[in-house]
Amino acid sequence: QVLRLLFSTRDLTLVREYLVRQWTRIRAGRAPLQDFVFCQEVRMGTYANDAYLPPAAMVAAKNKMRGGPEPLFGERVPYVVVAGHSSVR
């Protein structure tokens, strides 16, 4: 939405106002949780290095360790980024 606004109007003031409105909604708790959920396809067993898995594959692996089901090849896994290390891309 913000990119569409930027490229259609080329007005940074409008972009800033839009972002401030959205951040105000988030801080007030009026934004739906689904706006913060990412879904990414996983291909378990095909990653070269298990130490550096993509976020969705990491979630799927932790779920499997807790006794949950392993996602099927190509299945989309939902996750939310809460915090990350500064060294992670």
CSV table of C-alpha atoms in Angstrom, one decimal, residues 38-47 50 53-80:
chain,number,residue,atom,x,y,z
A,38,PHE,CA,4.2,-14.4,7.3
A,39,CYS,CA,3.6,-17.7,5.4
A,40,GLN,CA,6.5,-19.3,3.6
A,41,GLU,CA,6.8,-22.5,1.7
A,42,VAL,CA,9.1,-25.1,3.2
A,43,ARG,CA,11.0,-27.9,1.5
A,44,MET,CA,12.3,-30.0,4.4
A,45,GLY,CA,15.3,-32.1,3.7
A,46,THR,CA,16.6,-30.0,0.8
A,47,TYR,CA,18.5,-27.3,2.7
A,50,ASP,CA,20.6,-27.1,8.9
A,53,LEU,CA,17.5,-22.6,7.8
A,54,PRO,CA,14.9,-20.1,6.5
A,55,PRO,CA,12.5,-18.8,9.2
A,56,ALA,CA,9.6,-21.0,8.1
A,57,ALA,CA,11.8,-24.1,8.0
A,58,MET,CA,13.1,-23.3,11.5
A,59,VAL,CA,9.5,-23.1,12.8
A,60,ALA,CA,8.7,-26.4,11.2
A,61,ALA,CA,11.8,-28.1,12.6
A,62,LYS,CA,11.0,-26.8,16.1
A,63,ASN,CA,7.4,-27.9,15.8
A,64,LYS,CA,8.6,-31.4,14.8
A,65,MET,CA,10.9,-31.5,17.9
A,66,ARG,CA,8.0,-30.7,20.1
A,67,GLY,CA,6.0,-33.7,18.7
A,68,GLY,CA,4.0,-31.8,16.1
A,69,PRO,CA,3.5,-32.9,12.6
A,70,GLU,CA,6.2,-32.2,9.9
A,71,PRO,CA,4.8,-30.1,7.1
A,72,LEU,CA,4.6,-31.7,3.6
A,73,PHE,CA,7.1,-30.7,0.9
A,74,GLY,CA,6.0,-27.3,-0.4
A,75,GLU,CA,3.5,-26.6,2.4
A,76,ARG,CA,3.2,-23.0,3.6
A,77,VAL,CA,4.1,-22.5,7.2
A,78,PRO,CA,2.8,-19.5,9.1
A,79,TYR,CA,5.1,-17.6,11.5
A,80,VAL,CA,5.5,-14.3,13.2
